[in-house]
C-alpha atoms as a printed R data frame, in Angstrom:
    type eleno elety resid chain resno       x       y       z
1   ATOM     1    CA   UNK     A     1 110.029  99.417 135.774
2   ATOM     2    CA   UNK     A     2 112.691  98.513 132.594
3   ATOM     3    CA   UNK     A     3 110.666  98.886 129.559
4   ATOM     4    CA   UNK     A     4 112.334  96.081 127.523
5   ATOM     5    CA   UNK     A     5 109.869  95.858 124.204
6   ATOM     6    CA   UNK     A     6 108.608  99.193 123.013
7   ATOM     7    CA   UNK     A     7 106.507  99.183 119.829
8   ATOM     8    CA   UNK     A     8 107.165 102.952 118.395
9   ATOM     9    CA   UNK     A     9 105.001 105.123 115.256
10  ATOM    10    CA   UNK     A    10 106.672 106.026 112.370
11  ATOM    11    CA   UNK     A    11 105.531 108.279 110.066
12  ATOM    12    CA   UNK     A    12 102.091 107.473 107.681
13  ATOM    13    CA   UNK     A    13 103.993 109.511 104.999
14  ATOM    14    CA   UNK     A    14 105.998 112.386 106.237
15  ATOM    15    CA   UNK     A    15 109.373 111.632 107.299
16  ATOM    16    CA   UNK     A    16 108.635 114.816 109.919
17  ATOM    17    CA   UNK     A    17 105.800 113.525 111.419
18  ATOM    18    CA   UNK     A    18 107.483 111.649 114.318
19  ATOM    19    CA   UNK     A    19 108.183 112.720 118.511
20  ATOM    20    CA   UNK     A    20 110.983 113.702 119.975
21  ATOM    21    CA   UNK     A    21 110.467 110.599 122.792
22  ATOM    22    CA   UNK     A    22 110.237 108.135 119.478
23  ATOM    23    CA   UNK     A    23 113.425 109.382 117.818
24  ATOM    24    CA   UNK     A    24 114.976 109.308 121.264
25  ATOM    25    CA   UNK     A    25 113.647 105.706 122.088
26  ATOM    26    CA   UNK     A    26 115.126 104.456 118.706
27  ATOM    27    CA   UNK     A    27 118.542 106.048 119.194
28  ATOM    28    CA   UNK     A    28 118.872 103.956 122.462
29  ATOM    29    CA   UNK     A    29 117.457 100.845 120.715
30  ATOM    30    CA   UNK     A    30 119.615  97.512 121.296
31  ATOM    31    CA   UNK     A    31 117.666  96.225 118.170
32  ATOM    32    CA   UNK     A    32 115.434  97.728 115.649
33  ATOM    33    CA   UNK     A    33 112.864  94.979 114.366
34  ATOM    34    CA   UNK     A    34 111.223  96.373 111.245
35  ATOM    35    CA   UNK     A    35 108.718  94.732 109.178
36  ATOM    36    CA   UNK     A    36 110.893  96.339 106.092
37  ATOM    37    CA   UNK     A    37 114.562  97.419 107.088
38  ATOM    38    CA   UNK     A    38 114.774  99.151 104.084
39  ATOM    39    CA   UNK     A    39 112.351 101.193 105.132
40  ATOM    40    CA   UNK     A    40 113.203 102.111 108.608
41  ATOM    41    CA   UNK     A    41 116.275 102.738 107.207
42  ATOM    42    CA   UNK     A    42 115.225 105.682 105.584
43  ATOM    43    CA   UNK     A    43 113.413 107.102 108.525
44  ATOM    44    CA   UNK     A    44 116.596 107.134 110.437
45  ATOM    45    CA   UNK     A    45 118.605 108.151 108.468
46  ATOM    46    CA   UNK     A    46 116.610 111.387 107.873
47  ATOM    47    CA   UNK     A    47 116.912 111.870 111.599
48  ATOM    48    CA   UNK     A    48 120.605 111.446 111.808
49  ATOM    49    CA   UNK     A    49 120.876 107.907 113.221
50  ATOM    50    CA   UNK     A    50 122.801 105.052 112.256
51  ATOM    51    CA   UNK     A    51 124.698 102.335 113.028
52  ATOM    52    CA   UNK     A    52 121.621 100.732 114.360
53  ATOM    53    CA   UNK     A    53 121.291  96.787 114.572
54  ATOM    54    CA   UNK     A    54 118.036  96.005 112.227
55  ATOM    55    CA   UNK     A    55 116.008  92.810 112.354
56  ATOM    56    CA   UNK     A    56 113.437  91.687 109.850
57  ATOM    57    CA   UNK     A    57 109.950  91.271 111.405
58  ATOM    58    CA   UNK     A    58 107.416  90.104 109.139
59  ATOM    59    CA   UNK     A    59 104.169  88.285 109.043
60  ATOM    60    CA   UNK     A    60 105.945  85.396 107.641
61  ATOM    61    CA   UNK     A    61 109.284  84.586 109.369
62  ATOM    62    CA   UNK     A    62 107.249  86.237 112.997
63  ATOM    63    CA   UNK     A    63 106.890  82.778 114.486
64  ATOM    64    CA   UNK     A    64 111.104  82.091 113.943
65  ATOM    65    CA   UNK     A    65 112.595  85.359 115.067
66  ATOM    66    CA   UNK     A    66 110.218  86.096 118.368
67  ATOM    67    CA   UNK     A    67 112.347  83.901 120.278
68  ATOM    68    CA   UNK     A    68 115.442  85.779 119.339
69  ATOM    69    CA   UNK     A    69 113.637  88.900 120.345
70  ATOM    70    CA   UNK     A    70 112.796  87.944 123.660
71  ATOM    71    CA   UNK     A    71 115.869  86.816 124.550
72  ATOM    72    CA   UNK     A    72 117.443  90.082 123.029
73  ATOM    73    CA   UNK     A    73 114.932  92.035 125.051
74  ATOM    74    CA   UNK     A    74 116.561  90.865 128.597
75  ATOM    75    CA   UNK     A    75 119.375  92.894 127.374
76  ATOM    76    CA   UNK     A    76 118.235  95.837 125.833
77  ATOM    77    CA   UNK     A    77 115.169  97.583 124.915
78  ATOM    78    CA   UNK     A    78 113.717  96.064 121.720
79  ATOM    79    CA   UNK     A    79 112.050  98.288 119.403
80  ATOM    80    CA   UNK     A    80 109.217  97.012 116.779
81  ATOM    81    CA   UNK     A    81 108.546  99.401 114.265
82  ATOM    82    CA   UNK     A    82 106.041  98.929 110.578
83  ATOM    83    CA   UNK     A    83 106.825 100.277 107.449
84  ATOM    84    CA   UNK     A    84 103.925 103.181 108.317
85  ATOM    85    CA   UNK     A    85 102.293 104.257 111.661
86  ATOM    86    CA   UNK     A    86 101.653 102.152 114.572
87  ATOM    87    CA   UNK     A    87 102.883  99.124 114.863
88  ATOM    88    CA   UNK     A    88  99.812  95.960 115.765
89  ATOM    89    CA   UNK     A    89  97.106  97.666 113.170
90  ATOM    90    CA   UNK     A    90  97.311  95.789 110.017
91  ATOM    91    CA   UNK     A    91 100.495  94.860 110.742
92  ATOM    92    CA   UNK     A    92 102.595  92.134 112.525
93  ATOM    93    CA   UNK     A    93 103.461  92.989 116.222
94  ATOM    94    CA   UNK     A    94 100.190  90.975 118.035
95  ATOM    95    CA   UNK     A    95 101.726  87.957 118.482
96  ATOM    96    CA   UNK     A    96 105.399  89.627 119.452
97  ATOM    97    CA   UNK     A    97 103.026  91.434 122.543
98  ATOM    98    CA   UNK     A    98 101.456  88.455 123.713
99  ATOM    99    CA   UNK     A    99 104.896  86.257 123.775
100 ATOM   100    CA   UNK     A   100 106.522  89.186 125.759
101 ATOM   101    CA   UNK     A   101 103.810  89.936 128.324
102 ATOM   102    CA   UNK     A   102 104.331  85.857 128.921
103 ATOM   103    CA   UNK     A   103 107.834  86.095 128.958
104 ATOM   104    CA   UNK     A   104 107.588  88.386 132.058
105 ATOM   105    CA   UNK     A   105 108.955  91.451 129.540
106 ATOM   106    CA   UNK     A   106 107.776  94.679 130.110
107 ATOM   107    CA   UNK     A   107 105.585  96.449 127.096
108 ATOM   108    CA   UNK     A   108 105.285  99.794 126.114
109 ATOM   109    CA   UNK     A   109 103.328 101.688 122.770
110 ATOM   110    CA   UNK     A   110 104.418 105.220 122.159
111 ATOM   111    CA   UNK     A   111 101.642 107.338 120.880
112 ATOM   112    CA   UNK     A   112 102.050 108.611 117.293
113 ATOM   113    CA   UNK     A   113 100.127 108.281 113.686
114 ATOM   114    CA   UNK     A   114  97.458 105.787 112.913
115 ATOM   115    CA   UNK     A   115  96.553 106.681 109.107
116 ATOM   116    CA   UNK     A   116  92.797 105.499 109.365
117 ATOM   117    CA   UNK     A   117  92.231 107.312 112.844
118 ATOM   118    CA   UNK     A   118  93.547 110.548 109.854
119 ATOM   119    CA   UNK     A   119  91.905 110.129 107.629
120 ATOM   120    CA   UNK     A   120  88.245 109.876 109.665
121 ATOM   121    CA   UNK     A   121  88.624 112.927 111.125
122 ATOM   122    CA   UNK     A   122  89.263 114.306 107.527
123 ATOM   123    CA   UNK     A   123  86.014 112.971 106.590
124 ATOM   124    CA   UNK     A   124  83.868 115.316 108.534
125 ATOM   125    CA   UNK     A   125  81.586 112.098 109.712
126 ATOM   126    CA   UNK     A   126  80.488 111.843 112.985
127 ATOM   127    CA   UNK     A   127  83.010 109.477 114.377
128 ATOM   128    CA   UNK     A   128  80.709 108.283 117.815
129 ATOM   129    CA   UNK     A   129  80.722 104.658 117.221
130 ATOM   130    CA   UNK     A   130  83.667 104.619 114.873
131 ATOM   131    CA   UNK     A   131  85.177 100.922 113.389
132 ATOM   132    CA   UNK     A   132  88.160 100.320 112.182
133 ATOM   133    CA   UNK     A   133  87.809  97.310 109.507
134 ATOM   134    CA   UNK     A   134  91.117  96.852 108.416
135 ATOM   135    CA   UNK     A   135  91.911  95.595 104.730
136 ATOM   136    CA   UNK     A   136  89.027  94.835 102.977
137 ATOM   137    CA   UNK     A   137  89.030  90.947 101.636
138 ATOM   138    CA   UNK     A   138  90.148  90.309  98.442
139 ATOM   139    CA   UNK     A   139  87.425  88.448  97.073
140 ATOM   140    CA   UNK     A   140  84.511  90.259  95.644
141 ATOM   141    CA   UNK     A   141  81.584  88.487  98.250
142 ATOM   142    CA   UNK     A   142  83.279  88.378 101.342
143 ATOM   143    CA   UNK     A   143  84.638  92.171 100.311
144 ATOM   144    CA   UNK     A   144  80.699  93.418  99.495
145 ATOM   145    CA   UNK     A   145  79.645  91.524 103.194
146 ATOM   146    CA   UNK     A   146  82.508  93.487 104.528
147 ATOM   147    CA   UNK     A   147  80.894  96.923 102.933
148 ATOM   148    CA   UNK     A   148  77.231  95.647 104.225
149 ATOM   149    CA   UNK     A   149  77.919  95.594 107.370
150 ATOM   150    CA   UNK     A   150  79.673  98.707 107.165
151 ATOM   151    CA   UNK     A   151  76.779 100.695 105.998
152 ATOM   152    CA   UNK     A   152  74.814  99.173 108.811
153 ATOM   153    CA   UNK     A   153  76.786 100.008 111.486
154 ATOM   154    CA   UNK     A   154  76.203 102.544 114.322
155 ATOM   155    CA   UNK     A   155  79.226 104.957 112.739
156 ATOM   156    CA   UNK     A   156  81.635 105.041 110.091
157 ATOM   157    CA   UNK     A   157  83.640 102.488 109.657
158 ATOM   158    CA   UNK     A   158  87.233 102.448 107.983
159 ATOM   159    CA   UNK     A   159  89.236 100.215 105.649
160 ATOM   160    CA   UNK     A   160  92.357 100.312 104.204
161 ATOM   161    CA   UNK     A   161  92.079  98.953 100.321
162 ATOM   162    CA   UNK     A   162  94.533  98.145  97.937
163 ATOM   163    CA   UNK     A   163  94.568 100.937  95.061
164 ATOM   164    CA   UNK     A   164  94.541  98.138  92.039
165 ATOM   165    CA   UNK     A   165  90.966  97.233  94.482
166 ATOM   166    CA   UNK     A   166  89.879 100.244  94.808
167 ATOM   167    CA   UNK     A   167  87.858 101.077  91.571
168 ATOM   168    CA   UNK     A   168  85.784  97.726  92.223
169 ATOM   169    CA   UNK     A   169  85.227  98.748  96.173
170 ATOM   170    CA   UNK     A   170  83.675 102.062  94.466
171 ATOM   171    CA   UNK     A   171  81.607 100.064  91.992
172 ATOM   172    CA   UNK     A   172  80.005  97.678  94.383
173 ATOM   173    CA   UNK     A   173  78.977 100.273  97.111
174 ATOM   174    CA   UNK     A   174  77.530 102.008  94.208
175 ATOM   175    CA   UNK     A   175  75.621  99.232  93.179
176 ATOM   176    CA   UNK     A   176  74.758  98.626  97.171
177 ATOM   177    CA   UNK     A   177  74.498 102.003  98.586
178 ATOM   178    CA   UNK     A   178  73.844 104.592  95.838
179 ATOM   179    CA   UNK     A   179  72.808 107.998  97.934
180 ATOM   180    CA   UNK     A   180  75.631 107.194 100.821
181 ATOM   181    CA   UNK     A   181  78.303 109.542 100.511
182 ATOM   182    CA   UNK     A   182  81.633 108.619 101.149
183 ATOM   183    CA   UNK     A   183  85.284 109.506 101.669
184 ATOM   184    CA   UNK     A   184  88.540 108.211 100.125
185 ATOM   185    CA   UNK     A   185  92.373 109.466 101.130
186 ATOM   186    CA   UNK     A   186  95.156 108.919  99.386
187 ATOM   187    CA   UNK     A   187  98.671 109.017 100.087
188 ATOM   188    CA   UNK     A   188  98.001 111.243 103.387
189 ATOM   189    CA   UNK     A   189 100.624 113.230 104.454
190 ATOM   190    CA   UNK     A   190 102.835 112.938 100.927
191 ATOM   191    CA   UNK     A   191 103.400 115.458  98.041
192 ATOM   192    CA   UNK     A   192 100.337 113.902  96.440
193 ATOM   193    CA   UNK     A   193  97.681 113.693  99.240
194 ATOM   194    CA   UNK     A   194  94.158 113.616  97.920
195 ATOM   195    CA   UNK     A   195  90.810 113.918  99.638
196 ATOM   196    CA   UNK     A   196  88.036 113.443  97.600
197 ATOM   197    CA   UNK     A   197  84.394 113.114  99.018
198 ATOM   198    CA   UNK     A   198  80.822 112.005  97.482
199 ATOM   199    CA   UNK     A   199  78.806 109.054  96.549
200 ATOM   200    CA   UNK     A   200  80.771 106.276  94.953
201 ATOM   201    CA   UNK     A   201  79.987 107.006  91.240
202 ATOM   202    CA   UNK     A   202  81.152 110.868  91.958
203 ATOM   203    CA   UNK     A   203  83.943 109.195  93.360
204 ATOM   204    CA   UNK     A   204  85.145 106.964  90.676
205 ATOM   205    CA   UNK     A   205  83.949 109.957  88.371
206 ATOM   206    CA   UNK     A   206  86.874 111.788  90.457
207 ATOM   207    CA   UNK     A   207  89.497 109.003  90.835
208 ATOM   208    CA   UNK     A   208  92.791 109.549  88.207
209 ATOM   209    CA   UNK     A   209  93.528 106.436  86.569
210 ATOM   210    CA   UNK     A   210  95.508 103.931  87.625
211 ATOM   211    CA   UNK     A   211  95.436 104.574  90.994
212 ATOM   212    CA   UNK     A   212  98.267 104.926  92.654
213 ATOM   213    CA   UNK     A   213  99.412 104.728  96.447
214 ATOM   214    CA   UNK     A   214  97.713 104.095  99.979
215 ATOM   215    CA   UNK     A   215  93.918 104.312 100.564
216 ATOM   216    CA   UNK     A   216  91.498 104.458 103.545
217 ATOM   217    CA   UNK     A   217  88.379 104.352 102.246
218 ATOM   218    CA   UNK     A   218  85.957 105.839 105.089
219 ATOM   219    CA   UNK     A   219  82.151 104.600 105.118
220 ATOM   220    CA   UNK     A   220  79.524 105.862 107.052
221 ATOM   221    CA   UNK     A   221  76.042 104.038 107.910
222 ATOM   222    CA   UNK     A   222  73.551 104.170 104.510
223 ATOM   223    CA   UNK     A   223  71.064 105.157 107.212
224 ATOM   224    CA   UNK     A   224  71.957 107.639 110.397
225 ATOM   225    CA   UNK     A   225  71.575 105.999 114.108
């Protein structure tokens, strides 16, 4: 069967850390949608590919440019790519899957990175019963529920978190889970990867100031199941 829309990993950090089948799928791409062109730009161009027609695909201009997709897609093979991983976790690409499979358009996902499925198996937790909480909210309540139920689940549960958010993240599971200890990566894959594991105060103890670059913060139940 044609594969028309094929959503294809890029790398979390490491322009090396892509397949053979991806950098073949994108060289036969009709169209590249890319939530940042600028980015994907990079990615093949460190791969030796060019000439490549790119699309913007973003959160907000998704709902105008699906249509062109589609219809693009009865063509050629559209390719969705995000600025880091897989494309559909914590990023757009949802709603450009549901409006294919209605279309009648074929759907494929290449296997490749996911950063938070990284960085729990760098945290050494058990990972039966692992979540996957994406970014944690922005306001302090709804970001400390978030955290609760968390540290109540049945396994760890993983977030990504803004780095100018991160020192408060720290300081309210400190205030709500003292003795848990935790695990924080940053920038996995790059130059300046850092894994740093403890309670929350060792932590922000830890943590160079500002912080700088992309976090999963990885949280385990206060209370093994």
């Amino acid at each position: 069967m044609h594969v028309a829309l094929i959503l294809v990993p890029t790398p979390i950090g490491n322009l090396r850390d892509i397949t053979l089948r991806a950098l073949d799928v994108l060289r036969d791409a009709a169209v590249i949608a890319a939530e940042d062109t600028r980015v994907i730009r990079r990615v093949l161009s460190a791969h030796g590919i060019s000439g490549k027609r790119l699309v913007s695909y973003r959160e907000q201009n998704a709902s105008r440019v699906t249509a062109g997709l589609l219809a693009q897609a009865r063509h050629g093979d559209v390719v969705l790519v995000s600025d880091a991983g897989t494309p559909g976790i914590s990023d757009p690409g949802r709603e450009l899957i549901v409006a294919a499979r209605e279309a009648g358009i074929t759907v494929e996902v290449l296997p490749g990175p996911v950063a938070f499925v990284v960085a729990a198996v760098l945290s050494g937790f058990a990972l039966e019963g692992l979540c996957f909480g994406g970014f944690l909210p922005r306001t302090r309540s709804k970001r400390e529920a978030a955290l609760r139920v968390a540290l109540e689940g049945r396994g760890p549960t993983a977030f990504y978190e803004s780095p100018h958010r991160l020192v408060a993240t720290l300081q309210s599971l400190a205030a709500i889970a003292p003795e848990t200890s935790i695990f924080v990566a940053r920038e996995l894959t790059k130059r300046f990867e850092q894994q740093i594991a403890g309670t929350a105060s060792e932590l922000l103890a830890e943590l160079e100031q500002p912080v700088r670059g992309e976090i999963v913060l990885v949280v385990p139940p206060a209370k093994p199941h």
